[in-house]
mmCIF file of C-alpha atoms in Angstrom:
data_model
loop_
_atom_site.group_PDB
_atom_site.id
_atom_site.type_symbol
_atom_site.label_atom_id
_atom_site.label_comp_id
_atom_site.label_asym_id
_atom_site.label_seq_id
_atom_site.Cartn_x
_atom_site.Cartn_y
_atom_site.Cartn_z
ATOM 1 C CA MET A 24 39.539 14.549 81.740
ATOM 2 C CA THR A 25 37.562 17.762 81.953
ATOM 3 C CA ILE A 26 38.386 19.930 85.032
ATOM 4 C CA ARG A 27 35.469 20.889 86.826
ATOM 5 C CA VAL A 28 35.868 24.312 88.050
ATOM 6 C CA MET A 29 34.024 26.687 90.741
ATOM 7 C CA LEU A 30 34.314 30.534 90.577
ATOM 8 C CA VAL A 31 34.137 32.011 94.227
ATOM 9 C CA ASP A 32 33.974 36.068 93.908
ATOM 10 C CA ASP A 33 31.613 38.733 95.067
ATOM 11 C CA GLN A 34 32.373 40.649 91.758
ATOM 12 C CA VAL A 35 30.133 39.254 88.995
ATOM 13 C CA LEU A 36 31.841 41.061 86.366
ATOM 14 C CA LEU A 37 35.202 39.100 87.360
ATOM 15 C CA ARG A 38 33.399 36.054 87.566
ATOM 16 C CA THR A 39 31.957 36.697 84.110
ATOM 17 C CA GLY A 40 35.633 37.442 82.366
ATOM 18 C CA PHE A 41 36.931 34.190 84.100
ATOM 19 C CA ARG A 42 34.025 32.071 82.788
ATOM 20 C CA MET A 43 34.832 33.306 79.325
ATOM 21 C CA VAL A 44 38.380 32.380 79.477
ATOM 22 C CA LEU A 45 37.874 28.868 80.993
ATOM 23 C CA ALA A 46 34.910 28.099 78.626
ATOM 24 C CA ALA A 47 37.167 28.268 75.595
ATOM 25 C CA GLN A 48 39.121 25.437 76.975
ATOM 26 C CA PRO A 49 38.230 21.902 75.895
ATOM 27 C CA ASP A 50 39.603 20.385 79.325
ATOM 28 C CA MET A 51 37.969 22.870 81.534
ATOM 29 C CA GLU A 52 34.387 23.275 82.490
ATOM 30 C CA VAL A 53 32.837 25.868 85.002
ATOM 31 C CA VAL A 54 30.391 24.131 87.167
ATOM 32 C CA ALA A 55 29.298 26.259 89.670
ATOM 33 C CA GLU A 56 29.842 29.990 90.882
ATOM 34 C CA ALA A 57 29.504 31.417 94.209
ATOM 35 C CA GLY A 58 29.214 35.372 95.542
ATOM 36 C CA ASP A 59 30.853 34.319 99.080
ATOM 37 C CA GLY A 60 32.574 31.430 101.205
ATOM 38 C CA ALA A 61 29.368 30.576 102.527
ATOM 39 C CA GLU A 62 27.485 30.181 99.242
ATOM 40 C CA ALA A 63 30.624 28.267 97.939
ATOM 41 C CA ILE A 64 30.387 25.774 100.729
ATOM 42 C CA GLU A 65 26.825 25.015 100.311
ATOM 43 C CA ILE A 66 26.917 24.326 96.768
ATOM 44 C CA LEU A 67 30.100 22.023 97.325
ATOM 45 C CA ARG A 68 27.538 19.766 99.097
ATOM 46 C CA SER A 69 25.601 18.954 96.036
ATOM 47 C CA THR A 70 28.318 19.721 93.285
ATOM 48 C CA ALA A 71 31.562 17.719 92.138
ATOM 49 C CA VAL A 72 34.334 20.521 91.902
ATOM 50 C CA ASP A 73 38.063 19.705 91.089
ATOM 51 C CA VAL A 74 39.185 23.398 91.501
ATOM 52 C CA VAL A 75 37.972 26.254 93.234
ATOM 53 C CA LEU A 76 39.017 29.735 92.299
ATOM 54 C CA MET A 77 38.636 31.451 95.471
ATOM 55 C CA ASP A 78 38.522 35.226 96.182
ATOM 56 C CA VAL A 79 39.579 36.331 99.521
ATOM 57 C CA ARG A 80 37.760 39.543 100.358
ATOM 58 C CA MET A 81 34.024 38.564 100.234
ATOM 59 C CA PRO A 82 31.098 39.256 102.365
ATOM 60 C CA ARG A 83 29.621 37.024 105.146
ATOM 61 C CA LEU A 84 32.383 34.604 104.727
ATOM 62 C CA ASP A 85 35.764 35.424 103.408
ATOM 63 C CA GLY A 86 38.112 33.148 101.146
ATOM 64 C CA VAL A 87 40.412 32.148 103.889
ATOM 65 C CA GLU A 88 37.922 30.854 106.333
ATOM 66 C CA ALA A 89 36.037 29.384 103.551
ATOM 67 C CA THR A 90 39.204 27.465 102.343
ATOM 68 C CA GLY A 91 40.116 26.087 105.704
ATOM 69 C CA ARG A 92 36.427 24.602 105.932
ATOM 70 C CA ILE A 93 36.478 23.214 102.363
ATOM 71 C CA CYS A 94 40.198 21.776 102.918
ATOM 72 C CA ALA A 95 38.860 20.123 106.274
ATOM 73 C CA GLN A 96 36.438 18.148 104.245
ATOM 74 C CA PRO A 97 37.028 14.571 103.235
ATOM 75 C CA ASP A 98 38.481 14.211 99.616
ATOM 76 C CA PRO A 99 38.013 18.257 99.119
ATOM 77 C CA PRO A 100 38.723 19.999 95.825
ATOM 78 C CA LYS A 101 41.906 22.012 95.498
ATOM 79 C CA VAL A 102 41.853 25.624 96.052
ATOM 80 C CA LEU A 103 43.221 28.330 94.127
ATOM 81 C CA ILE A 104 43.548 31.512 95.964
ATOM 82 C CA LEU A 105 42.941 34.892 93.899
ATOM 83 C CA THR A 106 44.595 38.092 95.440
ATOM 84 C CA THR A 107 46.214 41.332 94.371
ATOM 85 C CA PHE A 108 49.802 42.507 95.549
ATOM 86 C CA ASP A 109 48.382 44.580 98.731
ATOM 87 C CA LEU A 110 46.616 41.476 99.998
ATOM 88 C CA ASP A 111 49.436 39.444 100.699
ATOM 89 C CA GLU A 112 48.406 38.602 104.304
ATOM 90 C CA TYR A 113 45.168 36.904 102.899
ATOM 91 C CA ALA A 114 47.172 34.763 100.295
ATOM 92 C CA PHE A 115 49.397 33.768 103.144
ATOM 93 C CA SER A 116 46.449 32.829 105.285
ATOM 94 C CA GLY A 117 44.865 31.239 102.563
ATOM 95 C CA LEU A 118 47.905 28.637 102.249
ATOM 96 C CA LYS A 119 47.775 28.202 105.801
ATOM 97 C CA ALA A 120 44.342 27.257 105.437
ATOM 98 C CA GLY A 121 45.238 24.580 103.049
ATOM 99 C CA ALA A 122 45.069 26.381 99.571
ATOM 100 C CA SER A 123 46.966 24.623 97.073
ATOM 101 C CA GLY A 124 48.233 27.996 95.407
ATOM 102 C CA PHE A 125 47.710 31.572 94.501
ATOM 103 C CA MET A 126 47.515 33.924 91.745
ATOM 104 C CA LEU A 127 47.247 37.797 91.194
ATOM 105 C CA LYS A 128 43.637 38.647 89.819
ATOM 106 C CA ASP A 129 45.405 40.411 86.987
ATOM 107 C CA VAL A 130 47.143 37.197 85.932
ATOM 108 C CA PRO A 131 47.557 36.492 82.184
ATOM 109 C CA PRO A 132 44.877 34.201 80.653
ATOM 110 C CA ALA A 133 47.484 31.596 80.016
ATOM 111 C CA GLU A 134 48.970 31.727 83.381
ATOM 112 C CA LEU A 135 45.765 31.369 85.161
ATOM 113 C CA LEU A 136 44.960 28.406 82.764
ATOM 114 C CA GLY A 137 48.248 26.586 83.753
ATOM 115 C CA ALA A 138 48.122 27.220 87.476
ATOM 116 C CA ILE A 139 44.363 25.402 87.031
ATOM 117 C CA ARG A 140 46.245 22.645 85.268
ATOM 118 C CA SER A 141 48.926 22.456 87.848
ATOM 119 C CA VAL A 142 46.791 22.683 91.091
ATOM 120 C CA HIS A 143 44.474 20.108 89.500
ATOM 121 C CA SER A 144 47.426 17.551 89.011
ATOM 122 C CA GLY A 145 48.875 18.220 92.317
ATOM 123 C CA ASP A 146 52.455 18.387 90.388
ATOM 124 C CA ALA A 147 53.454 21.719 91.578
ATOM 125 C CA VAL A 148 52.926 24.722 93.806
ATOM 126 C CA VAL A 149 51.733 27.690 91.735
ATOM 127 C CA ALA A 150 54.287 30.339 91.127
ATOM 128 C CA PRO A 151 56.924 28.885 93.674
ATOM 129 C CA SER A 152 58.913 31.830 93.736
ATOM 130 C CA THR A 153 55.988 33.924 94.809
ATOM 131 C CA THR A 154 55.239 31.477 97.396
ATOM 132 C CA ARG A 155 58.494 32.166 98.784
ATOM 133 C CA ARG A 156 58.217 35.675 98.758
ATOM 134 C CA LEU A 157 55.267 35.575 100.904
ATOM 135 C CA LEU A 158 56.741 32.935 103.317
ATOM 136 C CA ASP A 159 59.808 35.338 103.647
ATOM 137 C CA ARG A 160 57.355 38.310 104.394
ATOM 138 C CA PHE A 161 55.078 36.796 106.868
ATOM 139 C CA SER A 162 57.296 33.780 108.323
ATOM 140 C CA PRO A 163 57.130 35.664 111.607
ATOM 141 C CA MET A 164 53.306 35.286 111.421
ATOM 142 C CA LEU A 165 53.750 31.675 111.522
ATOM 143 C CA PRO A 166 52.102 29.954 114.585
ATOM 144 C CA SER A 167 54.677 28.355 116.729
ATOM 145 C CA HIS A 168 54.193 24.839 117.943
ATOM 146 C CA GLY A 169 57.219 24.549 119.265
ATOM 147 C CA LYS A 170 60.484 23.458 117.031
ATOM 148 C CA GLU A 171 61.077 20.144 118.976
ATOM 149 C CA PRO A 172 57.927 18.003 117.698
ATOM 150 C CA GLN A 173 58.477 19.547 114.075
ATOM 151 C CA GLN A 174 62.145 18.553 114.081
ATOM 152 C CA LYS A 175 61.160 14.884 115.273
ATOM 153 C CA GLU A 176 58.926 15.073 112.171
ATOM 154 C CA LEU A 177 61.776 16.219 110.034
ATOM 155 C CA GLU A 178 63.954 13.133 111.580
ATOM 156 C CA ARG A 179 61.787 10.553 109.269
ATOM 157 C CA LEU A 180 63.561 11.963 106.327
ATOM 158 C CA THR A 181 66.710 10.654 104.857
ATOM 159 C CA ASP A 182 69.551 13.149 104.240
ATOM 160 C CA ARG A 183 68.663 13.228 100.698
ATOM 161 C CA GLU A 184 65.039 13.938 101.225
ATOM 162 C CA ARG A 185 65.771 16.693 103.705
ATOM 163 C CA GLU A 186 68.253 18.373 100.879
ATOM 164 C CA VAL A 187 65.224 18.150 98.410
ATOM 165 C CA MET A 188 62.963 19.470 100.841
ATOM 166 C CA MET A 189 65.111 22.428 101.492
ATOM 167 C CA LEU A 190 65.357 23.035 97.723
ATOM 168 C CA VAL A 191 61.537 22.810 97.396
ATOM 169 C CA ALA A 192 61.018 25.653 100.121
ATOM 170 C CA GLN A 193 63.593 27.504 98.347
ATOM 171 C CA GLY A 194 61.190 27.600 95.444
ATOM 172 C CA LEU A 195 63.043 25.441 92.989
ATOM 173 C CA SER A 196 60.619 23.320 90.617
ATOM 174 C CA ASN A 197 61.808 19.557 90.292
ATOM 175 C CA GLY A 198 63.830 20.211 87.091
ATOM 176 C CA GLU A 199 65.770 22.806 88.730
ATOM 177 C CA ILE A 200 66.322 20.469 91.802
ATOM 178 C CA ALA A 201 67.541 17.719 89.563
ATOM 179 C CA ALA A 202 69.809 19.662 87.901
ATOM 180 C CA ARG A 203 71.205 21.124 91.243
ATOM 181 C CA LEU A 204 71.458 17.680 92.680
ATOM 182 C CA VAL A 205 72.629 15.872 89.601
ATOM 183 C CA LEU A 206 69.582 13.467 89.794
ATOM 184 C CA SER A 207 66.855 12.519 87.124
ATOM 185 C CA GLU A 208 63.628 14.693 87.449
ATOM 186 C CA ALA A 209 61.965 11.462 88.129
ATOM 187 C CA THR A 210 64.046 10.640 90.907
ATOM 188 C CA VAL A 211 63.347 14.170 92.180
ATOM 189 C CA LYS A 212 59.483 13.564 92.045
ATOM 190 C CA THR A 213 59.885 10.197 93.878
ATOM 191 C CA HIS A 214 61.761 11.875 96.651
ATOM 192 C CA VAL A 215 59.114 14.731 97.081
ATOM 193 C CA GLY A 216 56.468 11.943 97.030
ATOM 194 C CA ARG A 217 58.361 10.551 100.007
ATOM 195 C CA ILE A 218 58.337 13.609 101.644
ATOM 196 C CA LEU A 219 54.766 14.290 101.447
ATOM 197 C CA THR A 220 53.982 10.485 102.832
ATOM 198 C CA LYS A 221 56.311 10.641 105.418
ATOM 199 C CA LEU A 222 55.630 13.907 106.988
ATOM 200 C CA GLY A 223 51.559 13.416 106.137
ATOM 201 C CA LEU A 224 51.609 16.329 103.859
ATOM 202 C CA ARG A 225 49.167 17.202 101.058
ATOM 203 C CA ASP A 226 51.359 18.940 98.429
ATOM 204 C CA ARG A 227 54.341 21.184 98.179
ATOM 205 C CA VAL A 228 52.793 24.473 99.645
ATOM 206 C CA GLN A 229 52.410 22.312 103.064
ATOM 207 C CA VAL A 230 56.523 21.209 102.413
ATOM 208 C CA VAL A 231 57.264 25.007 102.247
ATOM 209 C CA VAL A 232 55.319 25.647 105.298
ATOM 210 C CA LEU A 233 56.671 23.131 107.144
ATOM 211 C CA ALA A 234 60.001 24.092 106.026
ATOM 212 C CA TYR A 235 59.718 27.550 107.680
ATOM 213 C CA GLU A 236 58.008 26.508 110.513
ATOM 214 C CA SER A 237 60.605 23.969 111.578
ATOM 215 C CA GLY A 238 63.414 26.122 110.895
ATOM 216 C CA LEU A 239 65.212 24.247 108.047
ATOM 217 C CA VAL A 240 64.621 27.261 105.993
ATOM 218 C CA ARG A 241 65.024 30.877 107.341
ATOM 219 C CA ALA A 242 63.196 34.044 105.939
ATOM 220 C CA GLY A 243 65.290 35.057 102.847
ATOM 221 C CA GLY A 244 65.052 31.470 101.297
ATOM 222 C CA GLY A 245 68.238 30.370 102.772
ATOM 223 C CA ALA A 246 68.954 26.951 104.592
ATOM 224 C CA ALA A 247 69.071 27.447 108.462
ATOM 225 C CA SER A 248 72.656 26.819 109.758
#
């Protein structure tokens, strides 16, 4: 299956570089490009896309707002935020808006390609340890909706599912969780799937965010006592 990718960045040179890297892959095709979020949304109305590589700082409509609008659509493409070290705030906001992950713009090509494939498959959060670092830093910025309703959501989970959710939020992969809990990786994947279904979440990024919002995991990556 060919992964249809859209490049959204106001710098033509960067788009050209990404396009060259992706064009060399037998399982990827750049089907569209846009110079800002507004143009991206317009193009998506008539173009089928699987993964959007989304810059954050762009004219007219930035990547965070564009991500929110895209992810609010029925059956939206996956969004992979592209950021730099000094723009963590934007990457965090992008995750809150519905992005499935984020990468640094200077990421090695092999890592970028792996990230696109991971996001497309929905199997894992891109760079979970980096996701945790972001949430540790910006968890005070999380909007508070009151802990009681979110704690009620978590009551739908079994003890084992809560345990798995906590480890997902700490940045562990399925394999690492399996080793920690002495389970098979397939069993862990099943637990993660049930967590997503019971809590109405789209992917592991949303699991991480909810774990922080509900107090299940505190800044620093540790379990709440």
